[in-house]
CSV table of N, CA and C in Angstrom, one decimal:
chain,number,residue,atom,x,y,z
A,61,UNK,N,7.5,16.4,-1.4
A,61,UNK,CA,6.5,15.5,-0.8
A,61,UNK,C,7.3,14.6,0.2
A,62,UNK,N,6.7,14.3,1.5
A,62,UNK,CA,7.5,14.1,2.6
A,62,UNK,C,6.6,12.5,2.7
A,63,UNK,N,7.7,11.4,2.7
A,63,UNK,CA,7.2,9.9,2.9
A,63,UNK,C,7.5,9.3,4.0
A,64,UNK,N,6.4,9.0,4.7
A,64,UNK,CA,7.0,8.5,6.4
A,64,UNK,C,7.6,7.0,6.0
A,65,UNK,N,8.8,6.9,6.5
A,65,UNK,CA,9.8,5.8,6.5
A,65,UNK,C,9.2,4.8,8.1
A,66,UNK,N,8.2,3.9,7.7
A,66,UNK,CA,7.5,3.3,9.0
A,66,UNK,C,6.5,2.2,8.6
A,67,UNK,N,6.4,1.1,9.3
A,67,UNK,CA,5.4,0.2,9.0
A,67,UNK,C,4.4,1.0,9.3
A,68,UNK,N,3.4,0.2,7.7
A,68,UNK,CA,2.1,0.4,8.0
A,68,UNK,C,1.6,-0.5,7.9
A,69,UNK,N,0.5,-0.4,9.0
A,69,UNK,CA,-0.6,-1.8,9.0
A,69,UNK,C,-2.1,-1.7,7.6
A,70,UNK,N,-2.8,-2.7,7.6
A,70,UNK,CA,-3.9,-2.6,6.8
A,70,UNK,C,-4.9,-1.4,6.5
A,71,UNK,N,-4.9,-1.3,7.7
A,71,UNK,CA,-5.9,0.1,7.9
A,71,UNK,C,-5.5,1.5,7.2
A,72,UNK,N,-4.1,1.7,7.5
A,72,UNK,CA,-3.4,2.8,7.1
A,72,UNK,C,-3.4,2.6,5.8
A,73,UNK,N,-2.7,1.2,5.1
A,73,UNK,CA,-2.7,1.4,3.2
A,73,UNK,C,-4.2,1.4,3.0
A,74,UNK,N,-5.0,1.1,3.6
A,74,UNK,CA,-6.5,1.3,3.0
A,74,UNK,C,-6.7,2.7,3.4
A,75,UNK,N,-6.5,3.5,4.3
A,75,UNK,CA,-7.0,4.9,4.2
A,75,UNK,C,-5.8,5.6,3.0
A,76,UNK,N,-4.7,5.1,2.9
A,76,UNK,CA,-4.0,6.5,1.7
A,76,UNK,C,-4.2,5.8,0.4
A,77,UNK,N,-4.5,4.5,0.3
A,77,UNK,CA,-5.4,4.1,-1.2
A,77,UNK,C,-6.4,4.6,-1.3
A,78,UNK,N,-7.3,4.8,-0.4
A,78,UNK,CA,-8.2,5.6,-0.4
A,78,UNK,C,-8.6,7.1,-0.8
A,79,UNK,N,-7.6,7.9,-0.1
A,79,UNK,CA,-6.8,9.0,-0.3
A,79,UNK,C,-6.1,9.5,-1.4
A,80,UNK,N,-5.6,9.1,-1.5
A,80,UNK,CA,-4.4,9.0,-2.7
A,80,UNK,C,-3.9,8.1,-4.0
A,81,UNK,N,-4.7,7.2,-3.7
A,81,UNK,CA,-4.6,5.9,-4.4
A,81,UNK,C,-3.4,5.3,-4.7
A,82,UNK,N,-2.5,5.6,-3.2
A,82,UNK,CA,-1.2,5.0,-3.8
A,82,UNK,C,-0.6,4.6,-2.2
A,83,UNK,N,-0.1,4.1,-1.8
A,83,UNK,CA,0.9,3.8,-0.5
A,83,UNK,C,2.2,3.5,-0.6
A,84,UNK,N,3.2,4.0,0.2
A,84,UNK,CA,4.9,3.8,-0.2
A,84,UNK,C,4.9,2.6,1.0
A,85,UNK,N,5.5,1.7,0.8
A,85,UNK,CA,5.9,0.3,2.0
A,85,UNK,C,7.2,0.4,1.8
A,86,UNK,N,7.7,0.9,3.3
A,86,UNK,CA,9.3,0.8,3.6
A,86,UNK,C,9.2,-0.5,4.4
A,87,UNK,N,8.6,-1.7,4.5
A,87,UNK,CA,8.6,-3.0,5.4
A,87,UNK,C,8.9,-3.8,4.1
A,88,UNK,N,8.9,-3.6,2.9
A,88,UNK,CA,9.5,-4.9,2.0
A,88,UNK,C,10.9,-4.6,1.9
A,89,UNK,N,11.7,-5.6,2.5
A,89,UNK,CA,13.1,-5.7,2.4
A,89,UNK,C,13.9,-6.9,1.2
A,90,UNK,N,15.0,-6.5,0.8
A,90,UNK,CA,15.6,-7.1,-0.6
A,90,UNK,C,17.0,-6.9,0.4
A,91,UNK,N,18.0,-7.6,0.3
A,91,UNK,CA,19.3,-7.7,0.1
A,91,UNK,C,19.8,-6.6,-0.9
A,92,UNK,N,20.7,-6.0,-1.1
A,92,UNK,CA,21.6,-5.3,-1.8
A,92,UNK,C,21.4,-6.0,-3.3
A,93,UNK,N,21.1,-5.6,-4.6
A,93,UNK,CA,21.6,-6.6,-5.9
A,93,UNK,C,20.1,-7.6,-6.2
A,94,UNK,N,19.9,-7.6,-5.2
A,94,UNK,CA,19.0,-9.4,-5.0
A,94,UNK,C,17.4,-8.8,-5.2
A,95,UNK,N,16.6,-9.6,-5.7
A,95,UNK,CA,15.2,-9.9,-5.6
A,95,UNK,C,14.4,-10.5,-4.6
A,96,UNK,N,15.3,-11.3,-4.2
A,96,UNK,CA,14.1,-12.2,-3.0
A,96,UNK,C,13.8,-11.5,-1.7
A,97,UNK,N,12.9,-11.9,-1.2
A,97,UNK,CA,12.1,-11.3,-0.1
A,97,UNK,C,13.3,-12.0,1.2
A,98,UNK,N,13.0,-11.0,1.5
A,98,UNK,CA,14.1,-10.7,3.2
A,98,UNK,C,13.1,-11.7,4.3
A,99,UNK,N,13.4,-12.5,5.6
A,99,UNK,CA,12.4,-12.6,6.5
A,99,UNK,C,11.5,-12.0,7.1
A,100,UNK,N,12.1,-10.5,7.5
A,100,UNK,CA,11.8,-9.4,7.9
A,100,UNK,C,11.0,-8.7,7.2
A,101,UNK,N,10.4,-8.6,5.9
A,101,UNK,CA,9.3,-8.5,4.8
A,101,UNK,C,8.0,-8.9,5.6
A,102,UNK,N,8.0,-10.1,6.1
A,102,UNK,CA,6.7,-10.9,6.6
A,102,UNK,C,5.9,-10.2,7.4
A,103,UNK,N,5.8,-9.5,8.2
A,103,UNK,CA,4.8,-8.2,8.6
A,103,UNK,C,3.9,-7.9,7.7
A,104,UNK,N,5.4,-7.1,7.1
A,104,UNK,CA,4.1,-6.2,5.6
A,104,UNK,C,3.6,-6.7,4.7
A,105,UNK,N,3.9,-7.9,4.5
A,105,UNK,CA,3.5,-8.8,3.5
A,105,UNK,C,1.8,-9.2,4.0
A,106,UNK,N,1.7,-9.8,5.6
A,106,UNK,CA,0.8,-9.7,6.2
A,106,UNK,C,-0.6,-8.4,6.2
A,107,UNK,N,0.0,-7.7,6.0
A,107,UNK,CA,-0.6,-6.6,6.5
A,107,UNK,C,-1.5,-6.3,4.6
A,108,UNK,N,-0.3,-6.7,3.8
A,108,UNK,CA,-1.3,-6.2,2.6
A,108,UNK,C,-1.9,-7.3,2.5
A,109,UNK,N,-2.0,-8.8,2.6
A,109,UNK,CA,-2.8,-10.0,2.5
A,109,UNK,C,-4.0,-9.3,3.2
A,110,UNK,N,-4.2,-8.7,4.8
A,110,UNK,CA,-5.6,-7.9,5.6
A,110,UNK,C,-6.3,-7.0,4.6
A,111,UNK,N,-5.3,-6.3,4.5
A,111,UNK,CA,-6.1,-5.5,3.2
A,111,UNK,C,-6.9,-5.8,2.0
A,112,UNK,N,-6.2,-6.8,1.2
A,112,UNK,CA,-7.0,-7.5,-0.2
A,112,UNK,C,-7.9,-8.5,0.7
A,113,UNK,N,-7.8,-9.1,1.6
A,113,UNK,CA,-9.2,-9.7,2.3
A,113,UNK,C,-10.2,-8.9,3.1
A,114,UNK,N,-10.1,-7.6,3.4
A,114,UNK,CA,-11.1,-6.7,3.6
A,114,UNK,C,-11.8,-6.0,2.2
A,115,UNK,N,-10.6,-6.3,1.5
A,115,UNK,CA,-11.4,-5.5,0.3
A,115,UNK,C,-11.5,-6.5,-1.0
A,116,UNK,N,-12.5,-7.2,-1.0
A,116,UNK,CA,-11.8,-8.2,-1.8
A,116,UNK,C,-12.5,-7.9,-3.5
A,117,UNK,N,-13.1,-6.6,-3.7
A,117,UNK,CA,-13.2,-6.4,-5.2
A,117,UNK,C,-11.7,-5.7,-5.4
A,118,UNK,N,-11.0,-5.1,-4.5
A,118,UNK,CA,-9.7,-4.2,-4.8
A,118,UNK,C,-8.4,-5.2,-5.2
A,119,UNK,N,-8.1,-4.3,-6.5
A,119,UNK,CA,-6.9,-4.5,-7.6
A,119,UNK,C,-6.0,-3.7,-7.5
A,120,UNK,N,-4.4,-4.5,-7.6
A,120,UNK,CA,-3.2,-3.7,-6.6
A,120,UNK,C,-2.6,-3.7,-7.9
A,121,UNK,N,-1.6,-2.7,-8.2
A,121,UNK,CA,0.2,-2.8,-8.9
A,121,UNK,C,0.9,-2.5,-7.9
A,122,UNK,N,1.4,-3.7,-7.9
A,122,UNK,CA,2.8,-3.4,-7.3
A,122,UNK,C,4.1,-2.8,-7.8
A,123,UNK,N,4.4,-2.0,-7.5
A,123,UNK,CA,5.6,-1.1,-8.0
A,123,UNK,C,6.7,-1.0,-7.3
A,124,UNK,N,7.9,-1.3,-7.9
A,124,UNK,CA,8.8,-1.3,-7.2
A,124,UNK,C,10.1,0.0,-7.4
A,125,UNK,N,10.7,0.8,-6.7
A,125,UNK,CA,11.2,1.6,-7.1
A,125,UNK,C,13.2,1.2,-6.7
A,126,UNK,N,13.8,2.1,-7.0
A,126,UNK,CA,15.1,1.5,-6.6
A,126,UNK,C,15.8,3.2,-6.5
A,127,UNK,N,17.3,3.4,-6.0
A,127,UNK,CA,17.9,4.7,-5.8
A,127,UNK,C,18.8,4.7,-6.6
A,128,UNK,N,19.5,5.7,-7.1
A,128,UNK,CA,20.2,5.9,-8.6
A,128,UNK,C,21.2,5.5,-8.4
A,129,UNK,N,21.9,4.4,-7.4
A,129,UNK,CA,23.3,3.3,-7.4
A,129,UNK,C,22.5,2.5,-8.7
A,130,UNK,N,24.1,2.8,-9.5
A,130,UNK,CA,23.6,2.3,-10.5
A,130,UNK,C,23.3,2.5,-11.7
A,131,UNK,N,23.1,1.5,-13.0
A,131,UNK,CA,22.6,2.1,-13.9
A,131,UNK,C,21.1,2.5,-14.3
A,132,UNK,N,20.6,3.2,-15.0
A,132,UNK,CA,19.2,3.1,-15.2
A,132,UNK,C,18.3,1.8,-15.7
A,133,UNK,N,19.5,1.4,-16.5
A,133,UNK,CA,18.5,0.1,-16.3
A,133,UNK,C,18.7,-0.9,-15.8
A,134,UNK,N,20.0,-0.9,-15.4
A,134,UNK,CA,19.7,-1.9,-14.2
A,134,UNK,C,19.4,-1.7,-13.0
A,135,UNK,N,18.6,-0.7,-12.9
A,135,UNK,CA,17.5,0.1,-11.6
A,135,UNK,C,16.4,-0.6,-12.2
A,136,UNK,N,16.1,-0.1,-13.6
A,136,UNK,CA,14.8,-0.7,-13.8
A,136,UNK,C,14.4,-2.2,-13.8
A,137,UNK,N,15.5,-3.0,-14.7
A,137,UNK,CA,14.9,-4.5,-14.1
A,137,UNK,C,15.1,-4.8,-13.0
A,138,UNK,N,15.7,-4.1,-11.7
A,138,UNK,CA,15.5,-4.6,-10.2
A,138,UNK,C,14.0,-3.9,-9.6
A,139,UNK,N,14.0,-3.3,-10.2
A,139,UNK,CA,12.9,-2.9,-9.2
A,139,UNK,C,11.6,-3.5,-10.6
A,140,UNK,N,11.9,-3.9,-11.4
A,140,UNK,CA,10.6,-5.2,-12.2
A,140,UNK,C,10.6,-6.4,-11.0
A,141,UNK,N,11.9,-6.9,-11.2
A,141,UNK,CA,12.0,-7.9,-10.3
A,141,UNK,C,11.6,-8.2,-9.1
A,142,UNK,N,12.1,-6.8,-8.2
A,142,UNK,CA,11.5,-7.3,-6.7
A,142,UNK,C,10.0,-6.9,-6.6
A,143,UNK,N,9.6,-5.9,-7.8
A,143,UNK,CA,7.5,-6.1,-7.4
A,143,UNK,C,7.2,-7.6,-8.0
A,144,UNK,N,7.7,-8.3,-9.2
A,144,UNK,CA,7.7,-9.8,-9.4
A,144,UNK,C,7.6,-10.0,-8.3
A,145,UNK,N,8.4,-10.1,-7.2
A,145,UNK,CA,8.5,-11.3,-6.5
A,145,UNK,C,7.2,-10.9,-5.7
A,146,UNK,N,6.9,-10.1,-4.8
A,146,UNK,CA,6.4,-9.1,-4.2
A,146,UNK,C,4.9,-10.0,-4.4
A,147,UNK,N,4.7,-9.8,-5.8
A,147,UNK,CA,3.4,-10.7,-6.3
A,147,UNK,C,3.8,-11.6,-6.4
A,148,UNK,N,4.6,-12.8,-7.0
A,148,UNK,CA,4.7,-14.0,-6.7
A,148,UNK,C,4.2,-14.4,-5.1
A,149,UNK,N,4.8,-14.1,-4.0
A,149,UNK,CA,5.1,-14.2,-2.8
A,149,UNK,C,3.5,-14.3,-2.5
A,150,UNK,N,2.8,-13.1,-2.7
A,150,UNK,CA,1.1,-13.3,-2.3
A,150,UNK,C,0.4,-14.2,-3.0
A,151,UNK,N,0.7,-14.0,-4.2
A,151,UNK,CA,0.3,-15.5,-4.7
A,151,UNK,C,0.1,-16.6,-4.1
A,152,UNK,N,1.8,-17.3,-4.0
A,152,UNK,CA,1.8,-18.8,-3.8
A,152,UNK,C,1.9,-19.0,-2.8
A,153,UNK,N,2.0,-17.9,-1.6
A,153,UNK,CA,2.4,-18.1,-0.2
A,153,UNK,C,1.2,-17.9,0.5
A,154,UNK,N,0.4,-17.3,-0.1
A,154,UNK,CA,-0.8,-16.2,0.5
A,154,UNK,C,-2.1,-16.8,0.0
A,155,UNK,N,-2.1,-17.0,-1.3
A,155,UNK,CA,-3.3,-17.2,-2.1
A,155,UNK,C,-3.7,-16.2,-2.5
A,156,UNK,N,-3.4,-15.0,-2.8
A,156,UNK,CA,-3.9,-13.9,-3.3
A,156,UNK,C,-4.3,-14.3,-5.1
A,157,UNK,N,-5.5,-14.0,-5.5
A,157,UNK,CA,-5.4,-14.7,-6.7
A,157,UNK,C,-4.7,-13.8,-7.8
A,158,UNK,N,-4.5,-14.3,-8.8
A,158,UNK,CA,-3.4,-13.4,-9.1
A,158,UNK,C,-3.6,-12.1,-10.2
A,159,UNK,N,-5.0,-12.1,-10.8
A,159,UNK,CA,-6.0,-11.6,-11.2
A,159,UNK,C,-6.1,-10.6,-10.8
A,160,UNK,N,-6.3,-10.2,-9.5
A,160,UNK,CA,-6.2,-8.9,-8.2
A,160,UNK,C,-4.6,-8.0,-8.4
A,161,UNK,N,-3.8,-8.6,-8.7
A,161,UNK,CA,-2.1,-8.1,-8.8
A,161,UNK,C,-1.3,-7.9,-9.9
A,162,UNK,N,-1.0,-7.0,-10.2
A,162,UNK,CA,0.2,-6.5,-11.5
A,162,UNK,C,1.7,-5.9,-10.8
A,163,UNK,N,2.7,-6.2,-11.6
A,163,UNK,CA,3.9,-5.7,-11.0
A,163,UNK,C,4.3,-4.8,-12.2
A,164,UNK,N,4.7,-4.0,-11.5
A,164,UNK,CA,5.6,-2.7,-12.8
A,164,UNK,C,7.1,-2.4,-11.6
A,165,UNK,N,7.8,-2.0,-12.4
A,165,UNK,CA,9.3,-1.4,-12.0
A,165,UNK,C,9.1,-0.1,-12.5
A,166,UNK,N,9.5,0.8,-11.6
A,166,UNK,CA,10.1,2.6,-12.2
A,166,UNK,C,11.5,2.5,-11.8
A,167,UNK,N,12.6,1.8,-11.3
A,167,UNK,CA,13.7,1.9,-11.1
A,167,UNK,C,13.8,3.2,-10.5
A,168,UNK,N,14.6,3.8,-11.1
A,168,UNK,CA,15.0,5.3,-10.5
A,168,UNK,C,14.5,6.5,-11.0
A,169,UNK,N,13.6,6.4,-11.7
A,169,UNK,CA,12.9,7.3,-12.2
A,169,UNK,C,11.6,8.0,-11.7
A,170,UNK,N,11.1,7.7,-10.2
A,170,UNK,CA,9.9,8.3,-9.6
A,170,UNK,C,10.8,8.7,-8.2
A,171,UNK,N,11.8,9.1,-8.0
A,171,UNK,CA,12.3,9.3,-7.1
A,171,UNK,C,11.6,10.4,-5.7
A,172,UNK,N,11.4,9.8,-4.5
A,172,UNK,CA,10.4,10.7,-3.2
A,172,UNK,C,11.3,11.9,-2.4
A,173,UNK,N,12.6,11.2,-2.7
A,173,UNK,CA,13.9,11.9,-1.7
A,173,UNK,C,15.1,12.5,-3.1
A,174,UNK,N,15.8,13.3,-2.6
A,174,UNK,CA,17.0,13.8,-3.2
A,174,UNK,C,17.9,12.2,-3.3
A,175,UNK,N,18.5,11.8,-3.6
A,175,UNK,CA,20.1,10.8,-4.0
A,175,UNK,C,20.9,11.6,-3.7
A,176,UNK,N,21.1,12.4,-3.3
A,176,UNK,CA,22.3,13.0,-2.7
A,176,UNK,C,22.7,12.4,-1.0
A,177,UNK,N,21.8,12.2,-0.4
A,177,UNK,CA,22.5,11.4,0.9
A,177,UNK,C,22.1,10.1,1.0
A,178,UNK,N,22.2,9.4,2.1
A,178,UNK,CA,22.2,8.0,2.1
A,178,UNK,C,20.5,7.9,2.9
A,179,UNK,N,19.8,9.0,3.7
A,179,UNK,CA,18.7,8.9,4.1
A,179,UNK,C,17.7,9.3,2.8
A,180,UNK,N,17.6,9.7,1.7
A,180,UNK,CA,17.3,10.1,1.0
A,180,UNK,C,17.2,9.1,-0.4
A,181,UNK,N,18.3,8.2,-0.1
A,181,UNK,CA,18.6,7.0,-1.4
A,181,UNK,C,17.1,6.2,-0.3
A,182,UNK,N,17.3,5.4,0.7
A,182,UNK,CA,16.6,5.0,1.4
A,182,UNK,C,15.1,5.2,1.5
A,183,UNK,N,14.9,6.3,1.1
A,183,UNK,CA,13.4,6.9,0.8
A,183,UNK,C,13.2,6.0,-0.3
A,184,UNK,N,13.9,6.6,-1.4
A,184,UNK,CA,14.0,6.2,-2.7
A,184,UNK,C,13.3,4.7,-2.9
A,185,UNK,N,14.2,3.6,-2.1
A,185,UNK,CA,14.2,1.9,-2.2
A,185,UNK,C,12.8,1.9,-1.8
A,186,UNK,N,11.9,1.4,-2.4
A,186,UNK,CA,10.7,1.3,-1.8
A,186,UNK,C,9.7,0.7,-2.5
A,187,UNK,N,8.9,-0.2,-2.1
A,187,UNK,CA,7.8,-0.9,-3.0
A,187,UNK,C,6.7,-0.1,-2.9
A,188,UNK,N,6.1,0.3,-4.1
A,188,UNK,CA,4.2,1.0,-3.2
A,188,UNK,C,3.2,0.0,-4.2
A,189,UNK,N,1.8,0.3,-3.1
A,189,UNK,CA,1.2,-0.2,-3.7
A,189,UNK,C,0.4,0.7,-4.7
A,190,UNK,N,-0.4,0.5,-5.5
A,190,UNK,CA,-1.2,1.6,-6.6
A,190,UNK,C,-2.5,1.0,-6.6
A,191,UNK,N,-3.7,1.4,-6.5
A,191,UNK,CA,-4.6,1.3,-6.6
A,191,UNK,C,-5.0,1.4,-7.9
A,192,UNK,N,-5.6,0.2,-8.8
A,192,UNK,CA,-5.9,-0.5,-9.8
A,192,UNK,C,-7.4,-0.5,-10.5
């Protein structure tokens, strides 16, 4: 399964939630190790706040995934962590209420790309959203 590596706006996660019930977001950025949201996040962060205000009966998990640097589980509580923040962030920043949002971690275990190269770990890093 081939995952385009590219911002997407509102419209787009509403048509492959629609679709698929699922969207991969390569615009949430983390530092290396770290949980906190990057600057550079704030697009996409925007772009899903359009979405849950166009759709305002629609319920998200956020899921966060991670690439196999590493142990398994310390894949898995990073990628708990950064969908935590992910929802924290629309929460208190946003107002998203929090009722609409759940975070789960798969760490390295839903992997989209091979781990064998470094464009492929990349795939891997990735927050999606799930339709709820």
């Amino acid at each position: 399964m081939e995952e385009r590596m590219a911002f997407v706006n509102a419209l787009e996660m509403s048509r492959s939630l629609d679709e698929s019930g699922r969207v991969a977001l390569y615009g949430i950025y983390f530092d290396t190790d770290k949980n906190t949201l990057r600057p550079d996040s704030l697009p996409t962060l925007q772009e899903i706040v359009k979405l849950l205000s166009a759709n305002p009966q629609m319920k998200i998990h956020v899921v966060g995934h991670t690439d196999n640097q590493g142990t398994p589980d310390y894949n898995l509580d990073l990628s708990r962590r950064r969908a935590a923040s992910v929802v924290r962030e629309l929460t208190a920043k946003y107002g998203v209420a929090a009722s609409r949002l759940n975070s789960f971690g798969c760490g390295l275990f839903a992997p989209v790309a091979s781990n064998e190269s470094e464009e492929g770990r990349a795939k891997n890093r990735r927050v999606e959203l799930v339709k709820w």
